[in-house]
Short mmCIF file of C-alpha atoms in Angstrom, two decimals:
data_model
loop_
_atom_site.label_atom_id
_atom_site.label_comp_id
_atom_site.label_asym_id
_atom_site.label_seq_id
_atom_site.Cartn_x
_atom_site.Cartn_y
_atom_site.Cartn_z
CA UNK A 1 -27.40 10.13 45.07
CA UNK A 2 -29.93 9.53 41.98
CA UNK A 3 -33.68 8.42 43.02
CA UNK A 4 -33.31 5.30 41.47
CA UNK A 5 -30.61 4.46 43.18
CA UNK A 6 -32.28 5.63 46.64
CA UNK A 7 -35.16 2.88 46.32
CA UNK A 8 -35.09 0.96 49.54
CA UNK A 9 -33.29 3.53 51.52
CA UNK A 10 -33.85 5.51 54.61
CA UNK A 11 -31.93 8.34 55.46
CA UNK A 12 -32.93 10.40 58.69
CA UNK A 13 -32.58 13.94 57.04
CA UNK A 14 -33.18 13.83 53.22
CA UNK A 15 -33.13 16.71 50.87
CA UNK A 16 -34.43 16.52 47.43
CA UNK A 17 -32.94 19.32 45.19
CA UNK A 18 -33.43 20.34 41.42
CA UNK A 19 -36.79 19.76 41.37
CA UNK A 20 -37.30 22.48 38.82
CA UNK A 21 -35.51 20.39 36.49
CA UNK A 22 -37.58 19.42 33.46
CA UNK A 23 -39.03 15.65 32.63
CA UNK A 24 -37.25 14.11 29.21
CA UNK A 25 -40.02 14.27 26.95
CA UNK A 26 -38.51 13.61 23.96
CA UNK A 27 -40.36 10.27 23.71
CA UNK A 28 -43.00 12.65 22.83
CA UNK A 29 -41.71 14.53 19.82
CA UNK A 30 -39.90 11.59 17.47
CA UNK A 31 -40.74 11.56 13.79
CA UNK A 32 -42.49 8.17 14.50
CA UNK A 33 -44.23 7.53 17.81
CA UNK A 34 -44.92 3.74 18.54
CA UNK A 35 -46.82 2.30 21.63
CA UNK A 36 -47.11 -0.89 22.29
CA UNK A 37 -51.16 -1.27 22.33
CA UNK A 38 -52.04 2.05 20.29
CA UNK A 39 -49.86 1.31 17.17
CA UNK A 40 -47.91 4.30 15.84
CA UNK A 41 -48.25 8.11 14.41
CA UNK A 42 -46.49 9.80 11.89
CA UNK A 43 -46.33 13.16 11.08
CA UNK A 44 -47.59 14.29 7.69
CA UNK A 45 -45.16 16.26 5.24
CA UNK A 46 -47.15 17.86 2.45
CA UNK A 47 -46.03 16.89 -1.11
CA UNK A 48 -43.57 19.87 -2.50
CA UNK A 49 -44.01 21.68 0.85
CA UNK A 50 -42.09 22.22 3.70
CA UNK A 51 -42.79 21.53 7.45
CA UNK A 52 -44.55 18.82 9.08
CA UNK A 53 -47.79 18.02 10.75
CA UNK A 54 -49.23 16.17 13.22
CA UNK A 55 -51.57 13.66 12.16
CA UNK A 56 -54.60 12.30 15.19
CA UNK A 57 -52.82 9.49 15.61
CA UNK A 58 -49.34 11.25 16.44
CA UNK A 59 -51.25 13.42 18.18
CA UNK A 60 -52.50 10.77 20.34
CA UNK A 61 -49.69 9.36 20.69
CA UNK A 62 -47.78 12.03 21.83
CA UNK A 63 -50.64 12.50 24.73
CA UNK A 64 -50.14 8.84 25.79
CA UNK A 65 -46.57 8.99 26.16
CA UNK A 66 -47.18 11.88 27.78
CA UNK A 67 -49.20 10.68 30.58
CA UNK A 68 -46.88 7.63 31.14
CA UNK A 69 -43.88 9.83 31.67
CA UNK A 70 -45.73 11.96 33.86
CA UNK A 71 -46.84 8.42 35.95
CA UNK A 72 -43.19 7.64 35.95
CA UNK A 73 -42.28 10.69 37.25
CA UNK A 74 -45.03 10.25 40.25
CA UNK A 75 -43.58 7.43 41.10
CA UNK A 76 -39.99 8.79 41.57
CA UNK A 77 -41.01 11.81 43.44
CA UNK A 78 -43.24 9.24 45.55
CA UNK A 79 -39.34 7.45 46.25
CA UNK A 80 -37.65 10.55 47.07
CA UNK A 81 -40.16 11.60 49.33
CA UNK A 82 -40.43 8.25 51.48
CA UNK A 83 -36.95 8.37 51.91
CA UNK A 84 -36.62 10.36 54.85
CA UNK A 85 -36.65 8.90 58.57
CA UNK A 86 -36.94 12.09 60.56
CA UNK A 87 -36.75 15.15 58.50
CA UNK A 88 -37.64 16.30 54.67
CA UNK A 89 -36.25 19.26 53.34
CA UNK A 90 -37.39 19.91 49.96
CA UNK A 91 -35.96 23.13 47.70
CA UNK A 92 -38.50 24.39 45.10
CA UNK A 93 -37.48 27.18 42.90
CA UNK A 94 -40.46 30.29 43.07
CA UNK A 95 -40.03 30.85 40.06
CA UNK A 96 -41.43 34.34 39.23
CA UNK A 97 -40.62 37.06 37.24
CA UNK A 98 -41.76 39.89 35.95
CA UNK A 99 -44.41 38.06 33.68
CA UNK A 100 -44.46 35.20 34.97
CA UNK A 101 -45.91 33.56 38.69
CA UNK A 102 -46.29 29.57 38.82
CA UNK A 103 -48.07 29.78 42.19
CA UNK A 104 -50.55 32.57 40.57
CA UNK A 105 -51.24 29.96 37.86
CA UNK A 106 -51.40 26.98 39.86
CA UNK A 107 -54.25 28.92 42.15
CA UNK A 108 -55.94 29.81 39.35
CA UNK A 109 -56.27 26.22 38.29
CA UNK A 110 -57.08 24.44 42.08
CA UNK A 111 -59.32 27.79 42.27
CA UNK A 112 -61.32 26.85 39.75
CA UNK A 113 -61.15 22.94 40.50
CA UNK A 114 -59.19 22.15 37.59
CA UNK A 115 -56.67 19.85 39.41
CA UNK A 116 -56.13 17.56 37.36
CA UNK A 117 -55.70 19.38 34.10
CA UNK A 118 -52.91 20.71 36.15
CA UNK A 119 -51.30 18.01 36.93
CA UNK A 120 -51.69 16.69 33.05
CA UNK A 121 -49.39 19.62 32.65
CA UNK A 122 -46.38 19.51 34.90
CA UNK A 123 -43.34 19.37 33.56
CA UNK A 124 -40.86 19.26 36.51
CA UNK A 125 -41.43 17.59 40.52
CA UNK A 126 -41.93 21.75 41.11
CA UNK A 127 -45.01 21.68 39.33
CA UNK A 128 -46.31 19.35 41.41
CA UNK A 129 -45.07 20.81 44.91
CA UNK A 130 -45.97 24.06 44.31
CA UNK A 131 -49.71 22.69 44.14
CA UNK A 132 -49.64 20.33 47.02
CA UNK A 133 -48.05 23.52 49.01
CA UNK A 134 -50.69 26.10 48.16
CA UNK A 135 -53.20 23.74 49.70
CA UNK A 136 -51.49 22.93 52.66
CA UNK A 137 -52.77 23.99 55.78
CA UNK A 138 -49.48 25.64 56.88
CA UNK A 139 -48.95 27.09 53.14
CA UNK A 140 -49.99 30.59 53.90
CA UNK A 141 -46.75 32.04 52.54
CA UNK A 142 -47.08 30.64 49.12
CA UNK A 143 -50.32 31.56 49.14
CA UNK A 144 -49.64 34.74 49.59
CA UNK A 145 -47.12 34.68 46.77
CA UNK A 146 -50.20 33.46 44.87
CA UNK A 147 -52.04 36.70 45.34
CA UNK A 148 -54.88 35.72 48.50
CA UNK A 149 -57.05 33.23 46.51
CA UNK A 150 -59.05 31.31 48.38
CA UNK A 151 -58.15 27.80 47.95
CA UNK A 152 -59.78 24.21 49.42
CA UNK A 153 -56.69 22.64 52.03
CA UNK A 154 -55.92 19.67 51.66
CA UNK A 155 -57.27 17.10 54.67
CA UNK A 156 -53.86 16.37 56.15
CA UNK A 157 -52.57 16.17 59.66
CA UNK A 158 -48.77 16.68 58.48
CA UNK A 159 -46.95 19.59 59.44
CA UNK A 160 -44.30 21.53 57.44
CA UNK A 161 -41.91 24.90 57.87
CA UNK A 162 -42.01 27.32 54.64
CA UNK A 163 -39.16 29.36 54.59
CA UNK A 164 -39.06 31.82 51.23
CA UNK A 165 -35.40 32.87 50.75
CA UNK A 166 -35.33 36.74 50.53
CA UNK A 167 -32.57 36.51 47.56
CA UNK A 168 -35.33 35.14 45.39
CA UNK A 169 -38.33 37.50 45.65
CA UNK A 170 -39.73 38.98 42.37
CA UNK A 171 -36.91 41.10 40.87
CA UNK A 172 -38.76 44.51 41.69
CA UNK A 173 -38.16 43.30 45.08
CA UNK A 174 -34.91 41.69 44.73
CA UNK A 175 -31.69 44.39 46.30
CA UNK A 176 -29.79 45.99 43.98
CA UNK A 177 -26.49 44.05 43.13
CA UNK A 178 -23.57 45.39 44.99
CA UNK A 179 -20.76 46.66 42.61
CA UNK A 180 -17.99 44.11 41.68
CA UNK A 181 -14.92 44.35 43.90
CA UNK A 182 -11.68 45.37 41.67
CA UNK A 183 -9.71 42.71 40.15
CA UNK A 184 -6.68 41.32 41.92
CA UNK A 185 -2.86 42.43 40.28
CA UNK A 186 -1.42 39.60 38.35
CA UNK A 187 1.19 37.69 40.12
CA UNK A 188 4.02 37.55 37.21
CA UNK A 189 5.63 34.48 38.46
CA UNK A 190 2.57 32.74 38.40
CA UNK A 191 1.49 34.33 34.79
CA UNK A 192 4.97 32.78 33.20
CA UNK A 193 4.44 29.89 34.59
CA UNK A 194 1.30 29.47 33.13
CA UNK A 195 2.38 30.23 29.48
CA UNK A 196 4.96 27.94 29.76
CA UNK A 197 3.00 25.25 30.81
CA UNK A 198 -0.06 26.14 28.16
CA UNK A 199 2.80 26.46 25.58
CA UNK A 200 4.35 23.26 26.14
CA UNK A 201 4.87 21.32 23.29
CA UNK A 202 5.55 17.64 23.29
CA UNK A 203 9.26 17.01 21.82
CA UNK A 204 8.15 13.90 19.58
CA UNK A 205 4.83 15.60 17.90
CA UNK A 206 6.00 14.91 14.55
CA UNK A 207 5.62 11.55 14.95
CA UNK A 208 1.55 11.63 15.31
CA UNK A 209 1.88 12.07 11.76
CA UNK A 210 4.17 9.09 10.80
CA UNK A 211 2.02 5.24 10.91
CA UNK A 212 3.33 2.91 12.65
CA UNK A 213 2.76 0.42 9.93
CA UNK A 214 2.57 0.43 6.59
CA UNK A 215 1.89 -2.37 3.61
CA UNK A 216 3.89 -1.99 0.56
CA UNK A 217 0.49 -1.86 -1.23
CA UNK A 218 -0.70 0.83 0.12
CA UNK A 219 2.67 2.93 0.08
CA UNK A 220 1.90 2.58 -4.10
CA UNK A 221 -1.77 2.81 -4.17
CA UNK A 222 -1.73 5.24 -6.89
CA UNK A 223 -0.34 2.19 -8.84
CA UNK A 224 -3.50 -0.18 -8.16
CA UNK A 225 -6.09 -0.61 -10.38
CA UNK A 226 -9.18 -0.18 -8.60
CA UNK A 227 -11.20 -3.63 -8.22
CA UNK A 228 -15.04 -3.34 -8.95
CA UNK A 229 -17.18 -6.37 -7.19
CA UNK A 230 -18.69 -7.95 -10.13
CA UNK A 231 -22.38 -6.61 -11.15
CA UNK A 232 -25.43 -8.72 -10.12
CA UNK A 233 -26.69 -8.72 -13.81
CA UNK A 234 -23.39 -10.15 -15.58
CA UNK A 235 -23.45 -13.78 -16.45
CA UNK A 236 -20.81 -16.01 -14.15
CA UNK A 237 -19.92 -17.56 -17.70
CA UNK A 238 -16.96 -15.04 -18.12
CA UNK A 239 -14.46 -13.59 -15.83
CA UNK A 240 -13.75 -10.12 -14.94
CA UNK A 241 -10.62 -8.72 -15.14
CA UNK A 242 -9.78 -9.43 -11.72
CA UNK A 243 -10.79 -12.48 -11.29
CA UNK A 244 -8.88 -13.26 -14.43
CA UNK A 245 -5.43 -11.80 -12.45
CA UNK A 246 -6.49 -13.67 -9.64
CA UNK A 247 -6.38 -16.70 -11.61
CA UNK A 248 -3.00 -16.13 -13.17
CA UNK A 249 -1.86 -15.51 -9.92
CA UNK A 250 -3.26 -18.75 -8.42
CA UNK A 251 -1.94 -20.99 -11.11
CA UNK A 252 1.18 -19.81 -10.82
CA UNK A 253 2.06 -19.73 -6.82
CA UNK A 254 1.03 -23.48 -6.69
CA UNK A 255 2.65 -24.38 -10.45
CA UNK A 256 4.99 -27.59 -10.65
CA UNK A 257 7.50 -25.35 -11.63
CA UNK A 258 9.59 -29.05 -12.64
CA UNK A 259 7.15 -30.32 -14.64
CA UNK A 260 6.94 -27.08 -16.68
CA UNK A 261 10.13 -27.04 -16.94
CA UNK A 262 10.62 -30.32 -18.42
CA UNK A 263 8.26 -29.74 -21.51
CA UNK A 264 9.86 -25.57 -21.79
CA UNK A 265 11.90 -26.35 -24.67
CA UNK A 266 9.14 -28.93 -26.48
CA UNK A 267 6.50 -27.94 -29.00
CA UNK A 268 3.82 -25.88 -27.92
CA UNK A 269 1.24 -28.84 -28.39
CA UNK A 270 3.10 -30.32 -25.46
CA UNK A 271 3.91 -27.10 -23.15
CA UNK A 272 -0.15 -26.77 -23.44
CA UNK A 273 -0.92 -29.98 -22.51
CA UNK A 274 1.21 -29.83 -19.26
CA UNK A 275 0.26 -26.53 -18.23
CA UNK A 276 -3.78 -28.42 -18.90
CA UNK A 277 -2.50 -30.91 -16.55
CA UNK A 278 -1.58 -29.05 -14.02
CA UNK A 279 -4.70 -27.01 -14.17
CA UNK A 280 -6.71 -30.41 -13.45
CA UNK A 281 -3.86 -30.91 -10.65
CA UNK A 282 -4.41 -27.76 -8.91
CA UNK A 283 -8.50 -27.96 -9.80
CA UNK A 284 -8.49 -31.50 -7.81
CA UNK A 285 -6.26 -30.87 -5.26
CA UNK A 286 -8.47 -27.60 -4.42
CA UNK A 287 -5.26 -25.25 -4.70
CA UNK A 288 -7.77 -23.55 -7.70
CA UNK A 289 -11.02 -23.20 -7.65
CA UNK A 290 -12.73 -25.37 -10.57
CA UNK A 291 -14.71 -22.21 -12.04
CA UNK A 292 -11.46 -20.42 -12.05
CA UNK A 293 -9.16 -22.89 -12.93
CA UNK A 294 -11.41 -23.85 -15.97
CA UNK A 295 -11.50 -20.15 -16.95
CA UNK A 296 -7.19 -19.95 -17.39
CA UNK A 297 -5.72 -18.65 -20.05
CA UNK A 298 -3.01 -21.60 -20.92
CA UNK A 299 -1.95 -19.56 -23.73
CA UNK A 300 -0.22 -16.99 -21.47
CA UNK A 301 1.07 -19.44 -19.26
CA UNK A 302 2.42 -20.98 -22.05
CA UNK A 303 3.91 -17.41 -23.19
CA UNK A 304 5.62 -17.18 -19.32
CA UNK A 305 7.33 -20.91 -19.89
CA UNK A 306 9.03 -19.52 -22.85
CA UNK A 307 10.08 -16.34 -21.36
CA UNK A 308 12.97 -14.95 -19.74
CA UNK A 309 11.32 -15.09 -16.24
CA UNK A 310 10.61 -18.58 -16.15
CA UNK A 311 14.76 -19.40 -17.64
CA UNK A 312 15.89 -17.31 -14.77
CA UNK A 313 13.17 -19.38 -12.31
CA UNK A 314 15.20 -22.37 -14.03
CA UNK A 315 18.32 -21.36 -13.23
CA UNK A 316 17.79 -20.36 -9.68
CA UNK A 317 19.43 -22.81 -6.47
CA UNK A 318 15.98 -21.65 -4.78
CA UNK A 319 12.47 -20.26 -5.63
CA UNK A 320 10.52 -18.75 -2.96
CA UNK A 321 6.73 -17.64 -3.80
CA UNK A 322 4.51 -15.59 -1.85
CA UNK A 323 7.42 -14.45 0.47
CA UNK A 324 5.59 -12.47 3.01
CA UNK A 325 7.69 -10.16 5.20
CA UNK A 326 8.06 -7.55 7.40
CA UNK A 327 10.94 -5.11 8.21
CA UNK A 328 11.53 -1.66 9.80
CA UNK A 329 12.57 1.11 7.07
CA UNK A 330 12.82 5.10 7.69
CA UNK A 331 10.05 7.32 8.40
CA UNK A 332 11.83 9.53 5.50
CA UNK A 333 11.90 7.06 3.02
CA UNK A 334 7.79 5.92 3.74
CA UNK A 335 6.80 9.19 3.55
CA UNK A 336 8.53 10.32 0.54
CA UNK A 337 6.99 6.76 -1.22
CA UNK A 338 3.61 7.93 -0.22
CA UNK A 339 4.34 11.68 -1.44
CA UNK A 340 4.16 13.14 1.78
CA UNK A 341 6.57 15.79 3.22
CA UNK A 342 9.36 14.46 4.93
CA UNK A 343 9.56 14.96 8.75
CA UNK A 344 11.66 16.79 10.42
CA UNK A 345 14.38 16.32 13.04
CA UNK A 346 14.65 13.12 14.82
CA UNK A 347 11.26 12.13 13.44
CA UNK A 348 12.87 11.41 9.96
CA UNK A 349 15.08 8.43 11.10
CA UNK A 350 12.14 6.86 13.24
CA UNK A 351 10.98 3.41 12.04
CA UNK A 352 8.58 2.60 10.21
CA UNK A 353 6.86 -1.29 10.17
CA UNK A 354 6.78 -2.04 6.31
CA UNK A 355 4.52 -5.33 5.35
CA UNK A 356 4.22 -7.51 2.02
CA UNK A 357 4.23 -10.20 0.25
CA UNK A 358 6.74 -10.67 -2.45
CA UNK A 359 5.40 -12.87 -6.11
CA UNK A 360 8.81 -14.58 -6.39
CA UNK A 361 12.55 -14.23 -4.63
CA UNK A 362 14.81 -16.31 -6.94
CA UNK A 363 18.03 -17.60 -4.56
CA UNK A 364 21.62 -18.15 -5.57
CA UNK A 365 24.73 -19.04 -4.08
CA UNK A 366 25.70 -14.77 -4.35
CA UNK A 367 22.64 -13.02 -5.14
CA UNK A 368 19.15 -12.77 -5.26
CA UNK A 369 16.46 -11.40 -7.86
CA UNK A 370 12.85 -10.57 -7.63
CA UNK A 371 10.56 -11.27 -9.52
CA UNK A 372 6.42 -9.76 -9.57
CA UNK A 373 3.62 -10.92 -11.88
CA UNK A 374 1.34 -7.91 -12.96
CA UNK A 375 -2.35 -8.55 -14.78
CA UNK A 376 -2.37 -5.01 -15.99
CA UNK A 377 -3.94 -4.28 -19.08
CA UNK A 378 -3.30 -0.98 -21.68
CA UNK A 379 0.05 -0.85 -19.87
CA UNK A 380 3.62 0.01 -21.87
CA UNK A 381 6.86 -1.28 -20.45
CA UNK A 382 7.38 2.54 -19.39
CA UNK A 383 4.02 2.43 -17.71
CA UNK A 384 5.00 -0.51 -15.55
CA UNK A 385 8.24 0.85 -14.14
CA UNK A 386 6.66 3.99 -13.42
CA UNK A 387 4.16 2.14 -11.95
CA UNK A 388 5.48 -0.12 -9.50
CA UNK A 389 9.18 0.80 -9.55
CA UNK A 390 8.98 2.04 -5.71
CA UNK A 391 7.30 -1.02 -5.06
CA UNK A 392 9.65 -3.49 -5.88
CA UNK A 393 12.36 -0.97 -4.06
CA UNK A 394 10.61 -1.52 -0.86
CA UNK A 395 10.48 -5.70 -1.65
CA UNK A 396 14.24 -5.25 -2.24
CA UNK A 397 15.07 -3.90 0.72
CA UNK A 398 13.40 -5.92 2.94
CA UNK A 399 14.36 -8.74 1.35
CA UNK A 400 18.07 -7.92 1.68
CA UNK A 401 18.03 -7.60 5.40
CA UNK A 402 16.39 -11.22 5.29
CA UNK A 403 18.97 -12.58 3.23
CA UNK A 404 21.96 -10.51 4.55
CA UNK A 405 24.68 -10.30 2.98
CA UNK A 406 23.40 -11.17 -0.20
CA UNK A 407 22.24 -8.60 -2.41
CA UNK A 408 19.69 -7.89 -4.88
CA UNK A 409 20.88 -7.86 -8.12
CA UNK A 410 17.82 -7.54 -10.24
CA UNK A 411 14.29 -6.70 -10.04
CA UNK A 412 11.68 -7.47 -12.42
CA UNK A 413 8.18 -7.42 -13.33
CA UNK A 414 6.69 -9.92 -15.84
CA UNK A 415 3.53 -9.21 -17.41
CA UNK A 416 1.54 -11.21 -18.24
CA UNK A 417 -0.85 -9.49 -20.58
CA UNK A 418 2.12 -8.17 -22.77
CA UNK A 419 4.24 -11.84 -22.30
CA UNK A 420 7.41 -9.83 -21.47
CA UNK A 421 9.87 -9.32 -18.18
CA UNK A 422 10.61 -5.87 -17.41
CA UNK A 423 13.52 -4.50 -15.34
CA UNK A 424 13.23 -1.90 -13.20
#
């Protein structure tokens, strides 16, 4: 039981061990020292130098904290020694070596009547006990230990028992260590047990390595243009490039896809002025913000009513945008999209949660085809396949377990920046 947790306890024996152990006094020795009434100290690091040193004020610092974790300390051992009902025992470590003898030095100090300076420098409950023992009437063993001095004893009508253990006298004294008994033969069966159960592997281990979830976006990272948050200096007059694909994106998963599509064969005068209107549609209904919608570029949007993407979006029985999903594919075929070694064994054909969201899944009465809207710019037709060609696999093939048994029959990618639909 801790000290603190002793508090308004009685026991009728109590024994208080490890008093040797050493206060935490590494209040004392931070880089900054703060105190609530002296301020703080820092210690000074000489320009181009190395090292550090202690200013007066860290040095005083460190001497207050000092003497309130040594008051602390008082009052525990004043706990742990009220405790007790009937009998005390405390166990205090002597302590000396060869070159060393706390009781010598803690005579010399009460010899000399420098109490106090002593107890200003105890760093463990022993500190203290050895001192209040030496002056103890009944402390003549200790003092003895201590070399004879003659020492003032304390007024006190308590009695106590000294016992010094014989198995820690100084080591000149100490008996000479008896030889180490031979070492017991093996026992085989035991040994083989052992090693099989330190060499135990777990059966399934390759699976630590495979995530239990995936998104398609990060399976084709390498494909992603990285996105930059936009400087503090820049003007919010232009776009960036991603907020410009953000845009196109925006416009185009809350298009009228009807009205568009009633002005796609018209003049462009008039394909502008509906894809203006429903700019102001989407600005006022909030589907775009107004800084963003006011920003579009109609001229590509009127580029993707003339294209092939939008006559296939025409001809669909269905249009689905933003399709999120998310399906269970192979370990083998995640970790080969992410470059990764394949696993091994049984591993291989574990699953493998797979989440996205697809741009556009075009429904007809046999088929499907996918559609996906990229923003990239300095991109070839080449670049684009290479680019997101496992991508739009991994859209595939979740969406044909949605949409069993219907296939898909075509995958493309229109881009914006270059006006053109791309199969992959």
């Amino acid at each position: 039981m801790t000290i603190h947790r002793s508090k308004g306890l009685q026991f009728p024996v109590v024994f208080v061990a490890d008093t040797a152990r050493q206060f935490n006094a590494a209040d004392t020795r931070q880089p900054v020292l703060l105190h609530r009434v002296w301020g703080a100290g820092l210690r000074l690091r000489p320009e181009g130098g190395e090292g550090a040193y202690k200013t007066a004020a860290y040095t005083a610092l460190s001497t207050v904290h000092a003497a309130e974790m040594r008051s602390e300390q008082m009052r525990l051992l004043y706990v742990a020694l009220t405790r007790a009902q009937d009998k005390l025992i405390l166990t205090v470590p002597l302590g000396i070596g060869r070159t060393s003898n706390p009781f010598a030095k803690a005579a010399a100090f009460l010899a000399a009547g420098a109490g106090e300076t002593l107890n200003a420098q105890a760093g463990s409950f022993a500190d203290w006990l050895r001192a209040a023992l030496l002056v103890h009437p009944n402390g003549g063993p200790l003092r003895r230990l201590a070399g004879n001095l003659e020492l003032p004893f304390a007024d006190t009508r308590s009695t106590i028992a000294l016992t010094v253990q014989a198995d820690v006298l100084p080591p000149e004294e100490a008996p000479a260590e008896a030889e180490e008994p031979p070492r017991p033969e093996a026992d085989p069966a035991l040994v083989e047990t052992l090693r099989q159960g330190f060499g135990w592997r777990y059966p399934a281990a390759a699976l630590a390595d495979i995530p239990a979830k995936v998104s398609v976006t990060s399976l084709v990272h390498a494909a992603e243009q990285t996105t930059l948050e936009r400087p503090g200096f820049l003007s919010k007059d232009g776009l960036t490039a991603a907020e410009m694909g953000t845009a196109l994106h925006a416009f185009l998963e809350h298009a009228d896809f009807g009205a568009l599509a009633a002005v796609r064969d018209a003049e462009d005068d008039a394909v502008l002025a509906a894809v203006r209107a429903e700019r102001e549609r989407q600005a006022a209904a909030q589907l775009t913000p107004p800084a963003i919608a006011g920003k579009l570029d109609v001229y590509k949007i009127l580029r993707f009513v003339r294209s092939e993407a939008f006559r296939r979006i025409c001809g669909a029985e269905n249009v689905l945008r933003e399709l999120a999903f998310i399906t269970s594919l192979p370990a083998a075929e995640v970790m080969a999209a992410q470059g990764r070694a394949l696993p091994d064994g049984p591993a291989a054909d574990a699953g493998v949660l797979v989440q996205g969201i697809a741009d556009i899944v075009l429904v007809y009465p046999d088929h499907l085809e996918l559609l996906d809207y990229k923003t990239d710019r300095r991109k070839t037709p080449a670049d684009f396949v290479r680019a997101y060609r496992a991508q739009l696999e991994f859209y595939a093939k979740a969406i044909e377990k949605r949409f069993a048994p219907r296939r898909v029959t075509y995958k493309g990618i229109y881009s914006l920046e270059l006006g053109e639909l791309i199969e992959v």
